mmCIF file of C-alpha atoms in Angstrom:
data_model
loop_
_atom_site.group_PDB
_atom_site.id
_atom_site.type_symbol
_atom_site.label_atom_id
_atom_site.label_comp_id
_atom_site.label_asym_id
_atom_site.label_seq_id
_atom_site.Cartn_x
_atom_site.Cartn_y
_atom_site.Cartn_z
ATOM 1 C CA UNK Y 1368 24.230 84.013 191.746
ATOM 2 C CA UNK Y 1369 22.634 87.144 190.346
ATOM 3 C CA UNK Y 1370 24.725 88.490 187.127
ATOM 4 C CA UNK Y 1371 25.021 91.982 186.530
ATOM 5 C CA UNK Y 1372 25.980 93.952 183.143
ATOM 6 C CA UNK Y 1373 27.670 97.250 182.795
ATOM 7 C CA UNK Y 1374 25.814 99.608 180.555
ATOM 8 C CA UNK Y 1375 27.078 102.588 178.304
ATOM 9 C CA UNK Y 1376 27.025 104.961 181.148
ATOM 10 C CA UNK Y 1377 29.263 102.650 183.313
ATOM 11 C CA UNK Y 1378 26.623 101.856 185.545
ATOM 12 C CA UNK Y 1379 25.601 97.996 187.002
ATOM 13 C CA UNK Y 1380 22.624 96.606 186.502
ATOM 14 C CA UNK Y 1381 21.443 93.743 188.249
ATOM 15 C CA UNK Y 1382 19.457 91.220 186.395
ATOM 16 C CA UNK Y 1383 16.673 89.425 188.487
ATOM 17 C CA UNK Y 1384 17.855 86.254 190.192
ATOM 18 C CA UNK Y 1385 16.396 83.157 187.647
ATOM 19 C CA UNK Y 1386 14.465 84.927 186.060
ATOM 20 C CA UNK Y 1387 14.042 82.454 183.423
ATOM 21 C CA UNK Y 1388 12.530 79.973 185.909
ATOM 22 C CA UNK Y 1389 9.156 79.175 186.364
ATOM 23 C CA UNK Y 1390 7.111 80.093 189.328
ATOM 24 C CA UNK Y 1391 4.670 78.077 191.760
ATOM 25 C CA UNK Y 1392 3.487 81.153 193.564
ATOM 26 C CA UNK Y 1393 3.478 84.754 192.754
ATOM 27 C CA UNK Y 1394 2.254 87.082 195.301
ATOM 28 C CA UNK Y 1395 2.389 90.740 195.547
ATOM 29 C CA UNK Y 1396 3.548 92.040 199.122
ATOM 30 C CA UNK Y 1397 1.997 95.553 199.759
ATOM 31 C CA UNK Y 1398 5.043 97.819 201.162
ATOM 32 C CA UNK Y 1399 7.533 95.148 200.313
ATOM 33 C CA UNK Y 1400 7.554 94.270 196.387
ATOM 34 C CA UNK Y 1401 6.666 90.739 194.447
ATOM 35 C CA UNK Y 1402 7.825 87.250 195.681
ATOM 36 C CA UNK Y 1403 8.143 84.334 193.425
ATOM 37 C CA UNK Y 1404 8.549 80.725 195.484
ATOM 38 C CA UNK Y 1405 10.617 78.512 192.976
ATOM 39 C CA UNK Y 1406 11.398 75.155 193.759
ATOM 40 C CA UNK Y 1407 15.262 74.622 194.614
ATOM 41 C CA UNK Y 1408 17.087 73.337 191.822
ATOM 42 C CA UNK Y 1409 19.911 71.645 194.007
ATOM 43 C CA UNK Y 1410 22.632 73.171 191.459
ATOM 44 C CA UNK Y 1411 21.648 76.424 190.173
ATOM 45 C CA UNK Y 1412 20.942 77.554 193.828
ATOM 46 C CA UNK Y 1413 23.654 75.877 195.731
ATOM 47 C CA UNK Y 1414 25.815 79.177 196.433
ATOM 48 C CA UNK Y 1415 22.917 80.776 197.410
ATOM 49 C CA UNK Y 1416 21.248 77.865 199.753
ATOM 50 C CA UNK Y 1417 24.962 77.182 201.366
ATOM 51 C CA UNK Y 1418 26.044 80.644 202.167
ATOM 52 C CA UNK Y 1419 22.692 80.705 204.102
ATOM 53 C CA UNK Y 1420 21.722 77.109 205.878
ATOM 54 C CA UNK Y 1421 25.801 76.763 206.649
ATOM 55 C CA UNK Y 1422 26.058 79.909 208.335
ATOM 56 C CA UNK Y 1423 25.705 80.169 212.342
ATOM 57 C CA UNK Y 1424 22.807 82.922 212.015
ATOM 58 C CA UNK Y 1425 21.035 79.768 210.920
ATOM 59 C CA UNK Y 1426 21.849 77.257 213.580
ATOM 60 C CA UNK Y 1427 17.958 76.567 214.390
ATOM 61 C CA UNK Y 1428 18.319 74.930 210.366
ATOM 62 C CA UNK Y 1429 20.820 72.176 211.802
ATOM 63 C CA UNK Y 1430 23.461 72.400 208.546
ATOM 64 C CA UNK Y 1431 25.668 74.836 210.358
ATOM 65 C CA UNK Y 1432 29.018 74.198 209.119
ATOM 66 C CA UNK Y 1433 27.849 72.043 206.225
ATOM 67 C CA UNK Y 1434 29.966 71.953 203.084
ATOM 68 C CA UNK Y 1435 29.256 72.549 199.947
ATOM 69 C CA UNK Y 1436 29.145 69.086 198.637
ATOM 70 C CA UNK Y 1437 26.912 67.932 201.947
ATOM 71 C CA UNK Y 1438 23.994 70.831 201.184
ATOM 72 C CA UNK Y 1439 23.790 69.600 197.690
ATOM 73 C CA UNK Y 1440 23.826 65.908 198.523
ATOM 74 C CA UNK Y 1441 20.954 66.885 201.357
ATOM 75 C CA UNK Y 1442 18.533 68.873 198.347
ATOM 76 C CA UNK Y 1443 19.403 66.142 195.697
ATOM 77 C CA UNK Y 1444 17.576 63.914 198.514
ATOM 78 C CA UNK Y 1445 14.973 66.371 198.894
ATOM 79 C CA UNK Y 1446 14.369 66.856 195.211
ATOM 80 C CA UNK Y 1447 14.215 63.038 195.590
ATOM 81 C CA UNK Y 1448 10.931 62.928 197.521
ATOM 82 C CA UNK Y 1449 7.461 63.678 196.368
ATOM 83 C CA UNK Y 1450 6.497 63.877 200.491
ATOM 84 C CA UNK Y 1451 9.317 66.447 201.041
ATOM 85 C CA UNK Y 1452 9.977 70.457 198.738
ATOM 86 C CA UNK Y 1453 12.078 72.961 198.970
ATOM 87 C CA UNK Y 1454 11.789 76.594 197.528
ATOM 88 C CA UNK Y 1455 13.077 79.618 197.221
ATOM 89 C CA UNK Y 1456 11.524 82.838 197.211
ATOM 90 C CA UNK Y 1457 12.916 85.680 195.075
ATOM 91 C CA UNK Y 1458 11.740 88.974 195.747
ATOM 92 C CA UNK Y 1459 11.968 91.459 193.235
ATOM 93 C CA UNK Y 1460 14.753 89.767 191.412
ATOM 94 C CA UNK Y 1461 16.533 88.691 194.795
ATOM 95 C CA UNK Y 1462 16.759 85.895 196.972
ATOM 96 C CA UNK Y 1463 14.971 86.424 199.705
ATOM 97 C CA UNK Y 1464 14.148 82.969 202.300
ATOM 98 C CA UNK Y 1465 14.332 79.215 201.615
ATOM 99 C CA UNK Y 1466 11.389 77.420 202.125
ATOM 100 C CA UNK Y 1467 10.684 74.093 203.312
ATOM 101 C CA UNK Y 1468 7.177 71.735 202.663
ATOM 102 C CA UNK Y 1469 6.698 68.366 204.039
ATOM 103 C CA UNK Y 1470 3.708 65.122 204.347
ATOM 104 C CA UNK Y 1471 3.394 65.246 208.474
ATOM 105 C CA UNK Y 1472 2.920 61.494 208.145
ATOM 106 C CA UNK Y 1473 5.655 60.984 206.093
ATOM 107 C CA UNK Y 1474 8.244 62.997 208.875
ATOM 108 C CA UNK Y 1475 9.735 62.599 211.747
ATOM 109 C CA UNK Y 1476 6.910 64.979 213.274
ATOM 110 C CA UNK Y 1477 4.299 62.476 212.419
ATOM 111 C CA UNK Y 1478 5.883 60.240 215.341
ATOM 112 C CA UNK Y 1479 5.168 63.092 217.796
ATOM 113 C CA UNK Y 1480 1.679 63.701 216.705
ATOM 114 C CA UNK Y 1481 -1.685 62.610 215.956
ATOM 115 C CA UNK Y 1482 -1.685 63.941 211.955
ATOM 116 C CA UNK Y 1483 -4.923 64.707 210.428
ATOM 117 C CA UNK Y 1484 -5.951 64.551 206.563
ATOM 118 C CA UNK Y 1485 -5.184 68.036 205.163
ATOM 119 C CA UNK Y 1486 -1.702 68.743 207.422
ATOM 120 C CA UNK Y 1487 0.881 70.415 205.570
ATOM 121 C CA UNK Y 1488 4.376 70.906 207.588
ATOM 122 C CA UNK Y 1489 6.652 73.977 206.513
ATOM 123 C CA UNK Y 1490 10.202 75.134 207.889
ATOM 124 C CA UNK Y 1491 11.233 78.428 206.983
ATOM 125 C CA UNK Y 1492 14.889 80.275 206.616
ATOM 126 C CA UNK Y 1493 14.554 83.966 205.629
ATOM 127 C CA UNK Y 1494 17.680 84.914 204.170
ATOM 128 C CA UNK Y 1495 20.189 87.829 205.010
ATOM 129 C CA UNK Y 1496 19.339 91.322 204.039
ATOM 130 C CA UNK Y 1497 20.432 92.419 200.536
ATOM 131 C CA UNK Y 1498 23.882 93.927 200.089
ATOM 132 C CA UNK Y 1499 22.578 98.034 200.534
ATOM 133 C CA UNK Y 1500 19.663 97.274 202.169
ATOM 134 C CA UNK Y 1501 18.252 96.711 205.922
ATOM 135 C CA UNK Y 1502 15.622 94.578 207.216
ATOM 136 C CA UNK Y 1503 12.253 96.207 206.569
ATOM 137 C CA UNK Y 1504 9.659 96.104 210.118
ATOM 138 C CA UNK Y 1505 7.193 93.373 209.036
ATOM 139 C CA UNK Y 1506 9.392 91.334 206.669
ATOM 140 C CA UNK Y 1507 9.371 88.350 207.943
ATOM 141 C CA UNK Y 1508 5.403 88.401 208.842
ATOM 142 C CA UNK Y 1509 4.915 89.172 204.858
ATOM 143 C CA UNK Y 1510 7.080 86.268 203.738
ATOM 144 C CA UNK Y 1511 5.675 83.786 206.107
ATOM 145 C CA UNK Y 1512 2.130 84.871 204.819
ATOM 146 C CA UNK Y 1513 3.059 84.160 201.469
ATOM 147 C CA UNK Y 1514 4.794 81.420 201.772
ATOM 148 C CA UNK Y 1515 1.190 79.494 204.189
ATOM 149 C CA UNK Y 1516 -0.474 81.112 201.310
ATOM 150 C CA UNK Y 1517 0.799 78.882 198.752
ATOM 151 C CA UNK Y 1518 1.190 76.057 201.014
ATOM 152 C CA UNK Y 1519 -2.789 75.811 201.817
ATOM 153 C CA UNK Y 1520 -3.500 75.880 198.129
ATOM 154 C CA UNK Y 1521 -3.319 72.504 197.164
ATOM 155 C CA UNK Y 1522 -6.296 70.507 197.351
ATOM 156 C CA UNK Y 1523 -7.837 69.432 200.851
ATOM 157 C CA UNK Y 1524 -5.453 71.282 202.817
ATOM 158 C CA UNK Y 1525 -6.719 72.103 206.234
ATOM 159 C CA UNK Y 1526 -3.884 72.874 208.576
ATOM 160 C CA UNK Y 1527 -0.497 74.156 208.374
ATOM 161 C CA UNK Y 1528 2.340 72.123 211.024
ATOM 162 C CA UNK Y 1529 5.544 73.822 212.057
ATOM 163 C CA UNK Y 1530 8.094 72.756 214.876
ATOM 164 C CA UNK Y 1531 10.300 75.546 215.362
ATOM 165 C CA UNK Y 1532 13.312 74.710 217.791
ATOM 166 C CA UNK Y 1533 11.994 75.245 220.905
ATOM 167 C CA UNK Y 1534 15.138 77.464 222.128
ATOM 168 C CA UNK Y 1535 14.300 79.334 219.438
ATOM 169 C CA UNK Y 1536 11.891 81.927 220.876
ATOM 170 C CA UNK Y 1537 12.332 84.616 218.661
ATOM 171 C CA UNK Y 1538 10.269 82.246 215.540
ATOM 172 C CA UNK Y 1539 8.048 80.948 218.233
ATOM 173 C CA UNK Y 1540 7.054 84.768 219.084
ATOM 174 C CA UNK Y 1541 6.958 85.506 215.457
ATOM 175 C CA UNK Y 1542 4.452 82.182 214.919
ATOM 176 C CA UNK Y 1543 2.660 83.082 217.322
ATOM 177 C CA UNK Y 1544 1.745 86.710 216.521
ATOM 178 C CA UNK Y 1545 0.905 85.536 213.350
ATOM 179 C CA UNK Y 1546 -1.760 82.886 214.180
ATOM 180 C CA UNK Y 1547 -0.217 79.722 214.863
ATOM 181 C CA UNK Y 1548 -1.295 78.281 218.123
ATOM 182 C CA UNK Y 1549 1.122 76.279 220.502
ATOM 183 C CA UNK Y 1550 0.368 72.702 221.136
ATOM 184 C CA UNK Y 1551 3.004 71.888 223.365
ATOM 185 C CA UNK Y 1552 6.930 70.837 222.962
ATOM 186 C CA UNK Y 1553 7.678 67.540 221.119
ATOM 187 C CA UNK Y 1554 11.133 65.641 220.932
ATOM 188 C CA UNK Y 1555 11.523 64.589 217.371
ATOM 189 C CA UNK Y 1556 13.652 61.453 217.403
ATOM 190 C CA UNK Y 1557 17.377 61.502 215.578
ATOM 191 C CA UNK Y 1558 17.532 60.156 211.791
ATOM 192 C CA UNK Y 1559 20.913 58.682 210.528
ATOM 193 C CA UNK Y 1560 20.696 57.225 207.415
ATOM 194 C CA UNK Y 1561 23.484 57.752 204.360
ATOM 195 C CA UNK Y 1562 21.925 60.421 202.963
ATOM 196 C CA UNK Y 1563 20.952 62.252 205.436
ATOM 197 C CA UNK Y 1564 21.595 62.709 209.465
ATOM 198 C CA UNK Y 1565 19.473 64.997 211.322
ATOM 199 C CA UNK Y 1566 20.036 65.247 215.409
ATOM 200 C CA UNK Y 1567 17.282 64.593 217.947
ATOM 201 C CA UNK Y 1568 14.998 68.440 218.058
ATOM 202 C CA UNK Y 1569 13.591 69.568 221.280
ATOM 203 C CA UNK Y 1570 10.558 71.818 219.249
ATOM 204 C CA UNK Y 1571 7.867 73.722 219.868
ATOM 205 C CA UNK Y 1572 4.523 72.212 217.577
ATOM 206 C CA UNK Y 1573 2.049 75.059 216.542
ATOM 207 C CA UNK Y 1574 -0.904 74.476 214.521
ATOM 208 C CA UNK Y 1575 -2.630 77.260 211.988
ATOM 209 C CA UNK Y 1576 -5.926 76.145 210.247
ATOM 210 C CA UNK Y 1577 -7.037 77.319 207.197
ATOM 211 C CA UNK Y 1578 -9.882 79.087 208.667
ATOM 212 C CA UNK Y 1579 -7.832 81.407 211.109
ATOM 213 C CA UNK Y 1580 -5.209 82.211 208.166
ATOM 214 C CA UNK Y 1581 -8.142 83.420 205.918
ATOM 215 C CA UNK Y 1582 -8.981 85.180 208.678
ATOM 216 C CA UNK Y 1583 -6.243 87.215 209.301
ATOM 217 C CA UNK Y 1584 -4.473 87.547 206.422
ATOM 218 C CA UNK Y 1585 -4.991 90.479 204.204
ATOM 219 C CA UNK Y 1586 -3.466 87.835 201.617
ATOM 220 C CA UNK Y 1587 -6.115 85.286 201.616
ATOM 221 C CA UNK Y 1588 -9.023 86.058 199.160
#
């Protein structure tokens, strides 16, 4: 978690969430501050990824209710995989969202799908508001631009995949407003293997092509 040191006046400083850690993507966020996407490391961030994925404001993520030892079991599998990433974006020295990329064909989606070369999946938890601080109008739009930012940066991608619960109308308005565009609901069939069980998803698959984020994002040079 973030340390803090007591100065000679008696006041707390906070020092910046790993700050020692190396960054994949830095983007500035007008109105909002700087956001850094680190990969996960499955130990240094467990109290931070826990409190969040195992909470019921995050029941869309399907770990509600996970323990401690089952989250870092799940991103020790992750960090496993060169098809599946995890991230976490730190803004301005605090956790902000946890951040999901994925292969299409190497996914469950892929079965519900026809996947094209240059597909790049994402999931997306934004965390809870820092202690002292609201939720700023807009937020989430910033974050989710920065975070298909760095995801259509590596080489040949075309098209960013998500599959947002399809209960889940609230990300599905958000998605949309942003550029995505619906392609219909998809059941994603249950996994249960030993290291990791996730439950059949009714979801709703949206599509965003490189061309229409460049288009509207004031982020995209």
């Amino acid at each position: 978690m973030t340390a803090t040191n007591t100065t000679d006046t008696g006041a707390t400083t906070r020092e910046p969430y790993a700050a020692g850690r190396a960054a994949v993507h830095e983007q500035p966020v007008q109105g909002f501050g700087t956001v850094r996407v680190l990969p996960v490391d499955p130990h240094a961030d467990l109290d931070v990824v826990h409190a969040w994925v195992s909470a019921e404001r995050a029941a869309y993520w399907g770990m509600t209710g996970f323990t401690r030892q089952q989250v870092l079991e799940t991103f020790l599998h992750l960090d496993s995989l060169d098809t599946h990433h995890a991230f976490l974006a730190v803004k301005d020295g605090v956790p902000a969202a946890l951040f999901q990329t994925y292969e299409p064909g190497a996914d469950r989606v892929g079965e519900c799908y026809e996947v094209e070369p240059g597909d790049i999946g994402i999931h997306l938890l934004i965390g809870p508001p820092a202690p002292g601080s609201g939720r700023l109008p807009g937020w989430s739009a910033a974050l989710l631009d920065a975070f298909t930012a760095y995801a259509l940066t590596g080489p040949g991608r075309r098209r960013v995949v998500v599959e947002p619960d399809a209960r889940n109308t609230k990300a599905v308005e958000r998605l949309t407003r942003q550029g995505f565009v619906p392609a219909g609901d998809i059941v994603l069939p249950e996994i249960d293997l030993p290291e990791v069980h996730l439950a059949e998803k009714h979801a709703r698959l949206l599509f965003l092509t490189r061309e229409s984020f460049e288009e509207g994002s004031p982020s995209a040079g």
